Coordinates of C-alpha atoms in Angstrom, one line a residue:
X1 CA 296.7 -3.7 -103.3
X2 CA 294.1 -3.7 -100.5
X3 CA 292.8 -6.9 -99.0
X4 CA 289.2 -5.7 -99.4
X5 CA 288.0 -7.5 -102.5
X6 CA 284.4 -7.1 -103.9
X7 CA 282.0 -8.9 -101.6
X8 CA 278.8 -10.3 -103.0
X9 CA 277.2 -10.0 -99.6
X10 CA 277.8 -6.3 -99.5
X11 CA 276.1 -4.9 -102.6
X12 CA 273.1 -2.8 -103.4
X13 CA 270.2 -4.4 -105.2
X14 CA 270.4 -3.6 -108.9
X15 CA 267.5 -1.2 -108.8
X16 CA 266.8 2.5 -108.5
X17 CA 267.1 4.2 -105.2
X18 CA 266.6 7.7 -103.8
X19 CA 268.3 9.9 -101.3
X20 CA 266.5 9.9 -98.0
X21 CA 265.3 13.3 -96.6
X22 CA 263.3 13.7 -93.4
X23 CA 260.7 15.9 -95.3
X24 CA 259.6 12.7 -97.1
X25 CA 259.5 10.4 -94.1
X26 CA 255.8 10.6 -93.5
X27 CA 255.1 9.9 -97.2
X28 CA 257.4 6.9 -97.1
X29 CA 255.8 5.6 -94.0
X30 CA 252.3 5.9 -95.5
X31 CA 253.0 4.5 -98.9
X32 CA 255.7 1.9 -98.3
X33 CA 257.1 2.7 -101.8
X34 CA 258.8 0.1 -103.9
X35 CA 262.2 1.7 -104.2
X36 CA 265.4 -0.3 -104.4
X37 CA 267.3 1.4 -101.6
X38 CA 267.8 4.7 -99.8
X39 CA 271.0 6.7 -99.5
X40 CA 272.1 9.1 -96.8
X41 CA 274.9 11.6 -96.4
X42 CA 277.0 10.3 -93.5
X43 CA 277.6 13.8 -92.0
X44 CA 273.9 14.3 -91.5
X45 CA 273.7 11.4 -89.0
X46 CA 276.8 11.8 -86.8
X47 CA 274.8 12.6 -83.7
X48 CA 274.0 9.8 -81.2
X49 CA 270.2 9.9 -81.3
X50 CA 267.1 12.0 -81.8
X51 CA 264.6 12.1 -84.6
X52 CA 267.2 11.6 -87.4
X53 CA 268.3 8.3 -86.1
X54 CA 264.7 7.2 -85.2
X55 CA 263.7 7.8 -88.8
X56 CA 266.8 6.2 -90.2
X57 CA 266.4 3.1 -88.0
X58 CA 262.9 2.7 -89.4
X59 CA 264.1 3.2 -93.0
X60 CA 266.9 0.7 -92.5
X61 CA 264.5 -1.9 -91.1
X62 CA 262.6 -1.9 -94.4
X63 CA 265.1 -1.0 -97.1
X64 CA 268.8 -1.6 -98.1
X65 CA 270.9 1.4 -97.3
X66 CA 273.9 3.2 -99.0
X67 CA 276.0 5.7 -96.9
X68 CA 277.6 8.4 -98.9
X69 CA 280.4 10.5 -97.3
X70 CA 280.9 14.1 -98.1
X71 CA 283.5 15.2 -95.5
X72 CA 286.4 12.8 -95.4
X73 CA 288.5 15.0 -97.7
X74 CA 290.2 12.1 -99.3
X75 CA 292.0 14.3 -101.8
X76 CA 293.2 16.7 -99.1
X77 CA 296.9 17.5 -98.6
X78 CA 296.8 16.8 -94.9
X79 CA 296.2 13.4 -93.2
X80 CA 292.7 12.2 -92.7
X81 CA 290.8 13.6 -89.7
X82 CA 290.8 10.5 -87.5
X83 CA 288.0 11.8 -85.3
X84 CA 285.8 12.3 -88.4
X85 CA 286.8 8.8 -89.7
X86 CA 285.9 7.3 -86.3
X87 CA 282.4 8.9 -86.5
X88 CA 282.0 7.4 -90.0
X89 CA 283.1 4.0 -88.7
X90 CA 280.6 4.2 -85.8
X91 CA 277.8 5.1 -88.3
X92 CA 278.7 2.3 -90.7
X93 CA 278.9 -0.2 -87.8
X94 CA 275.5 0.9 -86.5
X95 CA 273.5 0.6 -89.8
X96 CA 275.6 -1.9 -91.8
X97 CA 274.9 -0.4 -95.2
X98 CA 275.2 -2.3 -98.4
X99 CA 277.7 0.3 -99.7
X100 CA 279.9 3.2 -98.5
X101 CA 281.2 5.8 -100.9
X102 CA 283.2 9.0 -100.9
X103 CA 284.3 11.6 -103.4
X104 CA 287.6 12.3 -105.2
X105 CA 287.8 15.8 -103.7
X106 CA 289.1 17.7 -100.7
X107 CA 287.2 20.0 -98.3
X108 CA 289.5 20.8 -95.4
X109 CA 292.6 22.9 -94.8
X110 CA 294.1 23.0 -91.4
X111 CA 291.3 23.2 -89.0
X112 CA 289.0 24.8 -91.5
X113 CA 286.1 22.9 -93.1
X114 CA 285.3 24.5 -96.5
X115 CA 281.8 23.1 -97.0
X116 CA 282.5 22.2 -100.6
X117 CA 284.0 19.4 -102.7
X118 CA 287.1 20.9 -104.3
X119 CA 289.1 19.6 -107.2
X120 CA 292.7 18.4 -107.1
X121 CA 295.7 18.1 -109.4
X122 CA 295.9 14.6 -111.0
X123 CA 299.6 13.9 -110.6
X124 CA 301.8 11.3 -108.9
X125 CA 301.8 13.1 -105.6
X126 CA 298.0 13.2 -105.5
X127 CA 297.8 9.6 -106.7
X128 CA 299.9 8.4 -103.8
X129 CA 298.0 10.6 -101.3
X130 CA 294.5 9.5 -102.4
X131 CA 295.5 5.8 -102.7
X132 CA 296.8 6.0 -99.1
X133 CA 293.7 7.7 -97.8
X134 CA 291.4 5.3 -99.6
X135 CA 293.2 2.3 -98.1
X136 CA 293.1 4.0 -94.6
X137 CA 289.4 4.4 -94.9
X138 CA 288.9 0.8 -96.0
X139 CA 291.1 -0.4 -93.1
X140 CA 289.1 1.7 -90.7
X141 CA 285.7 0.5 -92.0
X142 CA 286.9 -3.1 -92.7
X143 CA 285.4 -3.1 -96.1
X144 CA 285.9 -2.0 -99.7
X145 CA 284.5 1.5 -100.6
X146 CA 283.5 3.2 -103.8
X147 CA 285.2 6.4 -105.0
X148 CA 283.1 8.9 -107.0
X149 CA 284.2 11.0 -109.9
X150 CA 283.7 14.8 -109.0
X151 CA 282.0 17.7 -110.7
X152 CA 284.7 20.3 -111.3
X153 CA 284.8 24.0 -112.3
X154 CA 288.6 24.3 -112.9
X155 CA 291.5 22.1 -113.9
X156 CA 295.2 22.2 -112.9
X157 CA 297.9 22.8 -115.4
X158 CA 300.1 20.5 -113.3
X159 CA 297.9 17.5 -113.9
X160 CA 299.6 14.9 -116.0
X161 CA 296.9 12.3 -115.8
X162 CA 293.3 12.5 -117.0
X163 CA 290.6 12.1 -114.3
X164 CA 289.7 8.7 -115.7
X165 CA 293.4 7.6 -115.6
X166 CA 293.7 8.9 -112.1
X167 CA 290.5 7.1 -110.8
X168 CA 291.6 3.9 -112.6
X169 CA 295.0 3.9 -111.0
X170 CA 293.6 4.6 -107.5
X171 CA 291.2 1.7 -107.9
X172 CA 294.0 -0.6 -109.1
X173 CA 296.3 0.3 -106.3
X174 CA 293.8 0.4 -103.4
X175 CA 291.3 -2.2 -104.5
X176 CA 288.4 0.2 -104.2
X177 CA 285.4 0.2 -106.5
X178 CA 284.0 3.2 -108.4
X179 CA 280.8 5.2 -108.3
X180 CA 280.1 6.8 -111.7
X181 CA 278.1 10.0 -111.3
X182 CA 276.7 10.7 -114.8
X183 CA 275.5 14.2 -113.7
X184 CA 279.0 15.1 -112.6
X185 CA 280.4 13.9 -116.0
X186 CA 277.8 16.2 -117.8
X187 CA 278.6 19.2 -115.5
X188 CA 282.4 18.9 -115.9
X189 CA 282.1 18.2 -119.7
X190 CA 280.1 21.4 -120.3
X191 CA 282.3 23.5 -118.0
X192 CA 285.6 22.3 -119.5
X193 CA 284.4 21.6 -123.1
X194 CA 285.2 18.0 -123.4
X195 CA 283.1 15.1 -124.7
X196 CA 281.1 13.4 -121.9
X197 CA 280.6 10.4 -124.2
X198 CA 284.3 9.9 -124.6
X199 CA 284.7 10.2 -120.8
X200 CA 282.1 7.4 -120.3
X201 CA 283.6 5.3 -123.1
X202 CA 287.1 5.5 -121.4
X203 CA 285.9 4.9 -117.9
X204 CA 286.9 1.5 -116.3
X205 CA 283.3 0.4 -116.4
X206 CA 283.8 -3.0 -114.8
X207 CA 284.7 -1.3 -111.5
X208 CA 281.4 0.7 -111.4
X209 CA 279.1 -0.6 -108.6
X210 CA 276.8 2.4 -108.3
X211 CA 275.5 5.2 -110.6
X212 CA 274.3 8.7 -109.5
X213 CA 271.9 10.8 -111.5
X214 CA 270.9 14.4 -110.6
X215 CA 269.9 17.8 -111.9
X216 CA 272.1 20.9 -111.9
X217 CA 271.8 24.7 -111.7
X218 CA 273.0 26.9 -114.5
X219 CA 275.0 30.1 -114.3
X220 CA 277.6 32.0 -116.4
X221 CA 281.4 32.4 -115.7
X222 CA 283.2 35.7 -115.8
X223 CA 283.5 35.5 -119.6
X224 CA 279.8 34.9 -120.0
X225 CA 280.3 31.3 -120.9
X226 CA 277.8 28.7 -119.7
X227 CA 278.7 27.3 -116.2
X228 CA 276.8 24.3 -114.7
X229 CA 276.7 23.9 -110.9
X230 CA 276.3 20.4 -109.4
X231 CA 273.4 21.6 -107.1
X232 CA 271.1 18.5 -107.0
X233 CA 268.2 20.9 -107.2
X234 CA 266.2 19.8 -110.3
X235 CA 265.0 16.8 -112.3
X236 CA 267.6 14.8 -114.1
X237 CA 268.1 16.6 -117.5
X238 CA 267.9 14.9 -120.9
X239 CA 271.7 14.9 -121.5
X240 CA 272.2 13.0 -118.2
X241 CA 269.5 10.4 -119.1
X242 CA 271.3 9.9 -122.4
X243 CA 274.7 9.3 -120.6
X244 CA 272.9 6.9 -118.2
X245 CA 271.7 4.8 -121.2
X246 CA 275.3 4.9 -122.6
X247 CA 276.6 3.6 -119.2
X248 CA 274.0 0.8 -119.0
X249 CA 274.9 -0.2 -122.6
X250 CA 278.6 -0.7 -121.5
X251 CA 278.1 -1.8 -117.9
X252 CA 274.7 -3.5 -117.9
X253 CA 272.2 -3.0 -115.0
X254 CA 273.8 -1.5 -111.9
X255 CA 272.3 0.1 -108.7
X256 CA 271.3 3.7 -109.5
X257 CA 270.5 6.6 -107.2
X258 CA 268.4 9.7 -107.9
X259 CA 270.1 12.6 -106.0
X260 CA 267.9 15.6 -105.1
X261 CA 269.2 17.5 -102.1
X262 CA 268.1 21.1 -102.6
X263 CA 264.7 22.7 -103.6
X264 CA 263.2 19.3 -102.6
X265 CA 260.3 18.1 -104.7
X266 CA 257.1 16.5 -103.4
X267 CA 257.6 12.8 -102.8
X268 CA 255.7 11.7 -105.9
X269 CA 258.0 13.7 -108.1
X270 CA 261.1 12.1 -106.7
X271 CA 259.4 8.7 -107.0
X272 CA 258.7 9.3 -110.7
X273 CA 262.4 10.1 -111.3
X274 CA 263.3 6.8 -109.6
X275 CA 260.6 5.0 -111.7
X276 CA 262.2 6.3 -114.9
X277 CA 265.6 4.9 -113.9
X278 CA 264.0 1.7 -112.9
X279 CA 262.3 1.4 -116.3
X280 CA 265.7 1.8 -118.1
X281 CA 267.2 -0.8 -115.8
X282 CA 264.3 -3.1 -116.8
X283 CA 265.0 -2.5 -120.4
X284 CA 268.6 -3.3 -120.0
X285 CA 267.7 -6.6 -118.2
X286 CA 265.5 -7.6 -121.1
X287 CA 268.3 -6.9 -123.6
X288 CA 271.0 -8.7 -121.7
X289 CA 269.1 -11.9 -121.2
X290 CA 271.9 -12.9 -118.7
X291 CA 269.7 -13.2 -115.6
X292 CA 266.5 -11.8 -114.4
X293 CA 265.9 -8.8 -112.2
X294 CA 264.3 -11.1 -109.6
X295 CA 267.4 -13.2 -109.4
X296 CA 269.6 -10.1 -109.0
X297 CA 267.4 -8.8 -106.2
X298 CA 267.8 -12.0 -104.1

């Protein structure tokens, strides 16, 4: 078990946040919106300076920040790329985000970077490898991280654990927390024909410290069957909002991100999506009666 236990001083506010894109920077500056936090992709800020860092420094001054890695290849068969991990560590040290997260996926083979988040077999070999890599990342960053459930388009016959069992065991062995992406659950459930509701109900909900919501693209596979693509290119669809309510019913209010990375909308459209998530969080606060949102924001 890792030494990096949950830290109450390193947590996102229990509100709705949005992904930060430079296209929206002027709107953010002019309107000073009431969003809970911003999230960035680590790999977009690995240079030393320039406009990206000038904008991010300003954002970080005014808002909590979450850094989301997309390139550590934690599920890869080869050891972690130490130079890449050092760049992530430098970024985390520079901006001191409330949270750092990565994906249960792989994206490198040899010296090649495949520019995608690829699925892996859920077996004992993969379990040992991912656990070791998560612990190495946590040791490098000096903090607990979150691991995100992936969107997948194929499954391996050699898997002898379910995805939920695999994530649960990695979290148990490494001490990491979990990021539950409701959009990924919906995409994978449609693509593979399983129940998204059963997936949510089986998830180790007490380990969830952040939720992601996003829209998808739709295509067809070679047999003409419906195929969803985790493209982050559209509003959050109704089935994902329904899964979000189901998660909140089990977990209670938790920090929630609206992801919209492609075909970017106008800033007010993105803000409306965040407001909808914020409204559902408010409803859940009222139902729980455990504490107030204001207390949670402190």
